[in-house]
Amino acid sequence: MITLITFPETFGEFAASPFCTKAAYLLQMSGQPWKREDTLDPRPFKYGKLPAIRLASGDLICDSENIRVHLEALGADFFKGLSADDRACARAFTVMAEEHMYFHQVLDRWANDEIFKILQIEFFSMIPTLLRGFVTGKLRKSLLHGMNAQGLGRFTPEERLARLEGDLQAISARLSTRPFLFGNTPGAADASVAAMLGGMRASPVETLQSKRVGSDTALMDYVNRMETTVAIR
Ligand SMILES: N[C@@H](CCC(=O)N[C@@H](CS)C(=O)NCC(=O)O)C(=O)O
């Protein structure tokens, strides 16, 4: 049995991290038996991030893309029936979700003072109260520094929303004629995109982003369809 090491359920989603939700979707679609093991501490793992999977042998595979490659080596096909064109497009949607939309989600949570206060309790309650403010403040500073270097961190929430709009419209365009991004069955791109949209709607405080995504019926129907079709909990 494969064990998915994941952040716990947060704000109604499978995990605090869309990459953990993605990995759960991939595991479930692969048909391999798996179970979840929750942790709030990613530091022991190879990249200091989650998700990771532990194989029956005890070996660990870290990073959701490495997990996908491993499951494919076991026989899973997350691109079944796709033309070379569609595969190329699926790759682009995956990267759009993971390397662009994700940073919007990070900023929506970590740059917002009100949400940050909630994150301090939700994710870091194991740190003694006296130390918690210091540790989480340092973490937040380093994260926002990274987002500033990446560039999106320099945008206002309104500018970020305007930049995200193109991604949301690209997803909506695909879904206007099919239930999943590449047809009637979900695949690798859906695992990334639906997980990311789910993360965006899951905000403990309404933001411009959570309102835009959460009130988009077509996008929310898609996330719910994914959750029902690929039952990860
Ligand atoms: N490329 C990685 C990204 C994983 C990732 O960014 N995980 C974040 C949560 S969304 C994490 O574990 N962050 C903890 C940290 O940086 O300390 C994947 O696909 O698995």
JSON list of N, CA, C and O and ligand atoms in Angstrom, two decimals, residues 7 16-20 22-23 40-43 47-52 62-67 98-99 102-103 105-106 109 139 143, ligand 1:
[
{"chain": "A", "resi": 7, "resn": "PHE", "atom": "N", "xyz": [-0.24, 17.46, 3.91]},
{"chain": "A", "resi": 7, "resn": "PHE", "atom": "CA", "xyz": [-0.75, 18.40, 4.91]},
{"chain": "A", "resi": 7, "resn": "PHE", "atom": "C", "xyz": [-2.20, 18.01, 5.20]},
{"chain": "A", "resi": 7, "resn": "PHE", "atom": "O", "xyz": [-2.89, 17.45, 4.34]},
{"chain": "A", "resi": 16, "resn": "ALA", "atom": "N", "xyz": [-4.10, 21.44, 2.81]},
{"chain": "A", "resi": 16, "resn": "ALA", "atom": "CA", "xyz": [-3.74, 22.86, 2.72]},
{"chain": "A", "resi": 16, "resn": "ALA", "atom": "C", "xyz": [-3.01, 23.13, 1.41]},
{"chain": "A", "resi": 16, "resn": "ALA", "atom": "O", "xyz": [-3.03, 24.25, 0.90]},
{"chain": "A", "resi": 17, "resn": "SER", "atom": "N", "xyz": [-2.35, 22.11, 0.87]},
{"chain": "A", "resi": 17, "resn": "SER", "atom": "CA", "xyz": [-1.56, 22.30, -0.34]},
{"chain": "A", "resi": 17, "resn": "SER", "atom": "C", "xyz": [-2.25, 21.69, -1.56]},
{"chain": "A", "resi": 17, "resn": "SER", "atom": "O", "xyz": [-2.61, 20.51, -1.56]},
{"chain": "A", "resi": 18, "resn": "PRO", "atom": "N", "xyz": [-2.41, 22.48, -2.63]},
{"chain": "A", "resi": 18, "resn": "PRO", "atom": "CA", "xyz": [-3.00, 21.92, -3.85]},
{"chain": "A", "resi": 18, "resn": "PRO", "atom": "C", "xyz": [-2.15, 20.81, -4.45]},
{"chain": "A", "resi": 18, "resn": "PRO", "atom": "O", "xyz": [-2.67, 19.94, -5.15]},
{"chain": "A", "resi": 19, "resn": "PHE", "atom": "N", "xyz": [-0.85, 20.81, -4.16]},
{"chain": "A", "resi": 19, "resn": "PHE", "atom": "CA", "xyz": [0.01, 19.75, -4.69]},
{"chain": "A", "resi": 19, "resn": "PHE", "atom": "C", "xyz": [-0.29, 18.41, -3.99]},
{"chain": "A", "resi": 19, "resn": "PHE", "atom": "O", "xyz": [-0.17, 17.35, -4.61]},
{"chain": "A", "resi": 20, "resn": "CYS", "atom": "N", "xyz": [-0.68, 18.48, -2.72]},
{"chain": "A", "resi": 20, "resn": "CYS", "atom": "CA", "xyz": [-1.08, 17.25, -2.01]},
{"chain": "A", "resi": 20, "resn": "CYS", "atom": "C", "xyz": [-2.40, 16.73, -2.57]},
{"chain": "A", "resi": 20, "resn": "CYS", "atom": "O", "xyz": [-2.57, 15.53, -2.77]},
{"chain": "A", "resi": 22, "resn": "LYS", "atom": "N", "xyz": [-3.49, 17.28, -5.59]},
{"chain": "A", "resi": 22, "resn": "LYS", "atom": "CA", "xyz": [-3.15, 16.76, -6.92]},
{"chain": "A", "resi": 22, "resn": "LYS", "atom": "C", "xyz": [-2.62, 15.32, -6.80]},
{"chain": "A", "resi": 22, "resn": "LYS", "atom": "O", "xyz": [-3.04, 14.42, -7.53]},
{"chain": "A", "resi": 23, "resn": "ALA", "atom": "N", "xyz": [-1.69, 15.11, -5.86]},
{"chain": "A", "resi": 23, "resn": "ALA", "atom": "CA", "xyz": [-1.10, 13.78, -5.70]},
{"chain": "A", "resi": 23, "resn": "ALA", "atom": "C", "xyz": [-2.18, 12.76, -5.32]},
{"chain": "A", "resi": 23, "resn": "ALA", "atom": "O", "xyz": [-2.16, 11.62, -5.80]},
{"chain": "A", "resi": 40, "resn": "LEU", "atom": "N", "xyz": [2.21, 18.25, 9.62]},
{"chain": "A", "resi": 40, "resn": "LEU", "atom": "CA", "xyz": [2.31, 19.69, 9.39]},
{"chain": "A", "resi": 40, "resn": "LEU", "atom": "C", "xyz": [3.76, 20.08, 9.16]},
{"chain": "A", "resi": 40, "resn": "LEU", "atom": "O", "xyz": [4.07, 21.25, 8.97]},
{"chain": "A", "resi": 41, "resn": "ASP", "atom": "N", "xyz": [4.66, 19.07, 9.17]},
{"chain": "A", "resi": 41, "resn": "ASP", "atom": "CA", "xyz": [6.09, 19.39, 9.10]},
{"chain": "A", "resi": 41, "resn": "ASP", "atom": "C", "xyz": [6.74, 18.78, 7.84]},
{"chain": "A", "resi": 41, "resn": "ASP", "atom": "O", "xyz": [7.05, 17.59, 7.80]},
{"chain": "A", "resi": 42, "resn": "PRO", "atom": "N", "xyz": [6.98, 19.61, 6.82]},
{"chain": "A", "resi": 42, "resn": "PRO", "atom": "CA", "xyz": [7.57, 19.09, 5.58]},
{"chain": "A", "resi": 42, "resn": "PRO", "atom": "C", "xyz": [9.10, 18.98, 5.65]},
{"chain": "A", "resi": 42, "resn": "PRO", "atom": "O", "xyz": [9.72, 18.47, 4.72]},
{"chain": "A", "resi": 43, "resn": "ARG", "atom": "N", "xyz": [9.71, 19.46, 6.73]},
{"chain": "A", "resi": 43, "resn": "ARG", "atom": "CA", "xyz": [11.18, 19.58, 6.77]},
{"chain": "A", "resi": 43, "resn": "ARG", "atom": "C", "xyz": [11.93, 18.27, 6.59]},
{"chain": "A", "resi": 43, "resn": "ARG", "atom": "O", "xyz": [13.00, 18.26, 5.98]},
{"chain": "A", "resi": 47, "resn": "TYR", "atom": "N", "xyz": [12.82, 17.68, -0.43]},
{"chain": "A", "resi": 47, "resn": "TYR", "atom": "CA", "xyz": [12.84, 19.09, -0.86]},
{"chain": "A", "resi": 47, "resn": "TYR", "atom": "C", "xyz": [12.31, 20.03, 0.23]},
{"chain": "A", "resi": 47, "resn": "TYR", "atom": "O", "xyz": [12.11, 21.21, -0.02]},
{"chain": "A", "resi": 48, "resn": "GLY", "atom": "N", "xyz": [12.02, 19.47, 1.40]},
{"chain": "A", "resi": 48, "resn": "GLY", "atom": "CA", "xyz": [11.44, 20.28, 2.47]},
{"chain": "A", "resi": 48, "resn": "GLY", "atom": "C", "xyz": [10.03, 20.72, 2.14]},
{"chain": "A", "resi": 48, "resn": "GLY", "atom": "O", "xyz": [9.53, 21.73, 2.64]},
{"chain": "A", "resi": 49, "resn": "LYS", "atom": "N", "xyz": [9.38, 19.96, 1.25]},
{"chain": "A", "resi": 49, "resn": "LYS", "atom": "CA", "xyz": [8.03, 20.29, 0.82]},
{"chain": "A", "resi": 49, "resn": "LYS", "atom": "C", "xyz": [7.19, 19.03, 0.79]},
{"chain": "A", "resi": 49, "resn": "LYS", "atom": "O", "xyz": [7.71, 17.92, 0.75]},
{"chain": "A", "resi": 50, "resn": "LEU", "atom": "N", "xyz": [5.87, 19.20, 0.74]},
{"chain": "A", "resi": 50, "resn": "LEU", "atom": "CA", "xyz": [4.94, 18.09, 0.56]},
{"chain": "A", "resi": 50, "resn": "LEU", "atom": "C", "xyz": [4.15, 18.34, -0.70]},
{"chain": "A", "resi": 50, "resn": "LEU", "atom": "O", "xyz": [3.98, 19.50, -1.09]},
{"chain": "A", "resi": 51, "resn": "PRO", "atom": "N", "xyz": [3.69, 17.27, -1.38]},
{"chain": "A", "resi": 51, "resn": "PRO", "atom": "CA", "xyz": [3.52, 15.90, -0.92]},
{"chain": "A", "resi": 51, "resn": "PRO", "atom": "C", "xyz": [4.76, 15.03, -1.11]},
{"chain": "A", "resi": 51, "resn": "PRO", "atom": "O", "xyz": [5.70, 15.39, -1.83]},
{"chain": "A", "resi": 52, "resn": "ALA", "atom": "N", "xyz": [4.67, 13.84, -0.45]},
{"chain": "A", "resi": 52, "resn": "ALA", "atom": "CA", "xyz": [5.61, 12.75, -0.69]},
{"chain": "A", "resi": 52, "resn": "ALA", "atom": "C", "xyz": [4.79, 11.47, -0.61]},
{"chain": "A", "resi": 52, "resn": "ALA", "atom": "O", "xyz": [3.70, 11.47, -0.03]},
{"chain": "A", "resi": 62, "resn": "CYS", "atom": "N", "xyz": [9.37, 12.14, -3.42]},
{"chain": "A", "resi": 62, "resn": "CYS", "atom": "CA", "xyz": [8.93, 13.49, -3.06]},
{"chain": "A", "resi": 62, "resn": "CYS", "atom": "C", "xyz": [8.66, 14.29, -4.34]},
{"chain": "A", "resi": 62, "resn": "CYS", "atom": "O", "xyz": [9.33, 14.08, -5.35]},
{"chain": "A", "resi": 63, "resn": "ASP", "atom": "N", "xyz": [7.68, 15.20, -4.26]},
{"chain": "A", "resi": 63, "resn": "ASP", "atom": "CA", "xyz": [7.28, 16.10, -5.35]},
{"chain": "A", "resi": 63, "resn": "ASP", "atom": "C", "xyz": [6.19, 15.42, -6.20]},
{"chain": "A", "resi": 63, "resn": "ASP", "atom": "O", "xyz": [6.34, 14.28, -6.64]},
{"chain": "A", "resi": 64, "resn": "SER", "atom": "N", "xyz": [5.12, 16.19, -6.43]},
{"chain": "A", "resi": 64, "resn": "SER", "atom": "CA", "xyz": [3.95, 15.60, -7.10]},
{"chain": "A", "resi": 64, "resn": "SER", "atom": "C", "xyz": [4.26, 15.14, -8.52]},
{"chain": "A", "resi": 64, "resn": "SER", "atom": "O", "xyz": [3.67, 14.16, -9.00]},
{"chain": "A", "resi": 65, "resn": "GLU", "atom": "N", "xyz": [5.16, 15.81, -9.21]},
{"chain": "A", "resi": 65, "resn": "GLU", "atom": "CA", "xyz": [5.49, 15.35, -10.58]},
{"chain": "A", "resi": 65, "resn": "GLU", "atom": "C", "xyz": [6.28, 14.05, -10.53]},
{"chain": "A", "resi": 65, "resn": "GLU", "atom": "O", "xyz": [6.09, 13.16, -11.36]},
{"chain": "A", "resi": 66, "resn": "ASN", "atom": "N", "xyz": [7.18, 13.92, -9.55]},
{"chain": "A", "resi": 66, "resn": "ASN", "atom": "CA", "xyz": [7.90, 12.66, -9.41]},
{"chain": "A", "resi": 66, "resn": "ASN", "atom": "C", "xyz": [6.94, 11.53, -9.04]},
{"chain": "A", "resi": 66, "resn": "ASN", "atom": "O", "xyz": [7.12, 10.38, -9.47]},
{"chain": "A", "resi": 67, "resn": "ILE", "atom": "N", "xyz": [5.91, 11.88, -8.27]},
{"chain": "A", "resi": 67, "resn": "ILE", "atom": "CA", "xyz": [4.89, 10.88, -7.91]},
{"chain": "A", "resi": 67, "resn": "ILE", "atom": "C", "xyz": [4.15, 10.44, -9.18]},
{"chain": "A", "resi": 67, "resn": "ILE", "atom": "O", "xyz": [3.92, 9.26, -9.41]},
{"chain": "A", "resi": 98, "resn": "GLU", "atom": "N", "xyz": [0.40, 25.20, -11.85]},
{"chain": "A", "resi": 98, "resn": "GLU", "atom": "CA", "xyz": [1.39, 24.99, -10.79]},
{"chain": "A", "resi": 98, "resn": "GLU", "atom": "C", "xyz": [2.42, 26.12, -10.67]},
{"chain": "A", "resi": 98, "resn": "GLU", "atom": "O", "xyz": [2.97, 26.35, -9.61]},
{"chain": "A", "resi": 99, "resn": "GLU", "atom": "N", "xyz": [2.69, 26.79, -11.78]},
{"chain": "A", "resi": 99, "resn": "GLU", "atom": "CA", "xyz": [3.74, 27.81, -11.75]},
{"chain": "A", "resi": 99, "resn": "GLU", "atom": "C", "xyz": [3.21, 29.23, -11.90]},
{"chain": "A", "resi": 99, "resn": "GLU", "atom": "O", "xyz": [3.98, 30.17, -11.98]},
{"chain": "A", "resi": 102, "resn": "TYR", "atom": "N", "xyz": [-0.72, 28.97, -8.75]},
{"chain": "A", "resi": 102, "resn": "TYR", "atom": "CA", "xyz": [-0.29, 28.64, -7.38]},
{"chain": "A", "resi": 102, "resn": "TYR", "atom": "C", "xyz": [0.22, 29.87, -6.64]},
{"chain": "A", "resi": 102, "resn": "TYR", "atom": "O", "xyz": [-0.11, 30.10, -5.48]},
{"chain": "A", "resi": 103, "resn": "PHE", "atom": "N", "xyz": [1.00, 30.70, -7.33]},
{"chain": "A", "resi": 103, "resn": "PHE", "atom": "CA", "xyz": [1.57, 31.87, -6.65]},
{"chain": "A", "resi": 103, "resn": "PHE", "atom": "C", "xyz": [0.49, 32.89, -6.31]},
{"chain": "A", "resi": 103, "resn": "PHE", "atom": "O", "xyz": [0.61, 33.64, -5.33]},
{"chain": "A", "resi": 105, "resn": "GLN", "atom": "N", "xyz": [-2.44, 31.96, -5.35]},
{"chain": "A", "resi": 105, "resn": "GLN", "atom": "CA", "xyz": [-3.04, 31.41, -4.13]},
{"chain": "A", "resi": 105, "resn": "GLN", "atom": "C", "xyz": [-2.16, 31.69, -2.91]},
{"chain": "A", "resi": 105, "resn": "GLN", "atom": "O", "xyz": [-2.64, 32.06, -1.84]},
{"chain": "A", "resi": 106, "resn": "VAL", "atom": "N", "xyz": [-0.86, 31.54, -3.09]},
{"chain": "A", "resi": 106, "resn": "VAL", "atom": "CA", "xyz": [0.08, 31.79, -1.98]},
{"chain": "A", "resi": 106, "resn": "VAL", "atom": "C", "xyz": [-0.06, 33.24, -1.51]},
{"chain": "A", "resi": 106, "resn": "VAL", "atom": "O", "xyz": [-0.19, 33.52, -0.32]},
{"chain": "A", "resi": 109, "resn": "ARG", "atom": "N", "xyz": [-3.23, 34.13, 0.39]},
{"chain": "A", "resi": 109, "resn": "ARG", "atom": "CA", "xyz": [-3.22, 33.70, 1.80]},
{"chain": "A", "resi": 109, "resn": "ARG", "atom": "C", "xyz": [-2.19, 34.46, 2.63]},
{"chain": "A", "resi": 109, "resn": "ARG", "atom": "O", "xyz": [-2.50, 34.99, 3.68]},
{"chain": "A", "resi": 139, "resn": "LEU", "atom": "N", "xyz": [8.94, 33.26, 8.67]},
{"chain": "A", "resi": 139, "resn": "LEU", "atom": "CA", "xyz": [8.52, 32.44, 7.53]},
{"chain": "A", "resi": 139, "resn": "LEU", "atom": "C", "xyz": [7.77, 33.28, 6.50]},
{"chain": "A", "resi": 139, "resn": "LEU", "atom": "O", "xyz": [8.01, 33.22, 5.29]},
{"chain": "A", "resi": 143, "resn": "LEU", "atom": "N", "xyz": [8.80, 34.10, 2.66]},
{"chain": "A", "resi": 143, "resn": "LEU", "atom": "CA", "xyz": [7.89, 33.72, 1.57]},
{"chain": "A", "resi": 143, "resn": "LEU", "atom": "C", "xyz": [7.53, 34.94, 0.70]},
{"chain": "A", "resi": 143, "resn": "LEU", "atom": "O", "xyz": [7.56, 34.88, -0.53]},
{"chain": "B", "resi": 1, "resn": "LIG", "atom": "N1", "xyz": [6.81, 21.19, -7.03]},
{"chain": "B", "resi": 1, "resn": "LIG", "atom": "C1", "xyz": [6.30, 20.68, -5.78]},
{"chain": "B", "resi": 1, "resn": "LIG", "atom": "C2", "xyz": [5.64, 21.81, -5.01]},
{"chain": "B", "resi": 1, "resn": "LIG", "atom": "C3", "xyz": [5.19, 21.39, -3.62]},
{"chain": "B", "resi": 1, "resn": "LIG", "atom": "C4", "xyz": [4.99, 22.60, -2.72]},
{"chain": "B", "resi": 1, "resn": "LIG", "atom": "O1", "xyz": [5.22, 23.75, -3.10]},
{"chain": "B", "resi": 1, "resn": "LIG", "atom": "N2", "xyz": [4.56, 22.33, -1.49]},
{"chain": "B", "resi": 1, "resn": "LIG", "atom": "C5", "xyz": [4.40, 23.39, -0.52]},
{"chain": "B", "resi": 1, "resn": "LIG", "atom": "C6", "xyz": [2.96, 23.50, -0.06]},
{"chain": "B", "resi": 1, "resn": "LIG", "atom": "S1", "xyz": [1.89, 24.05, -1.34]},
{"chain": "B", "resi": 1, "resn": "LIG", "atom": "C7", "xyz": [5.22, 23.09, 0.73]},
{"chain": "B", "resi": 1, "resn": "LIG", "atom": "O2", "xyz": [5.34, 21.96, 1.12]},
{"chain": "B", "resi": 1, "resn": "LIG", "atom": "N3", "xyz": [5.75, 24.13, 1.36]},
{"chain": "B", "resi": 1, "resn": "LIG", "atom": "C8", "xyz": [6.44, 24.00, 2.60]},
{"chain": "B", "resi": 1, "resn": "LIG", "atom": "C9", "xyz": [7.63, 24.88, 2.69]},
{"chain": "B", "resi": 1, "resn": "LIG", "atom": "O3", "xyz": [8.06, 25.44, 1.66]},
{"chain": "B", "resi": 1, "resn": "LIG", "atom": "O4", "xyz": [8.15, 25.00, 3.82]},
{"chain": "B", "resi": 1, "resn": "LIG", "atom": "C10", "xyz": [5.34, 19.54, -6.07]},
{"chain": "B", "resi": 1, "resn": "LIG", "atom": "O5", "xyz": [4.82, 19.47, -7.19]},
{"chain": "B", "resi": 1, "resn": "LIG", "atom": "O6", "xyz": [5.14, 18.69, -5.19]}
]
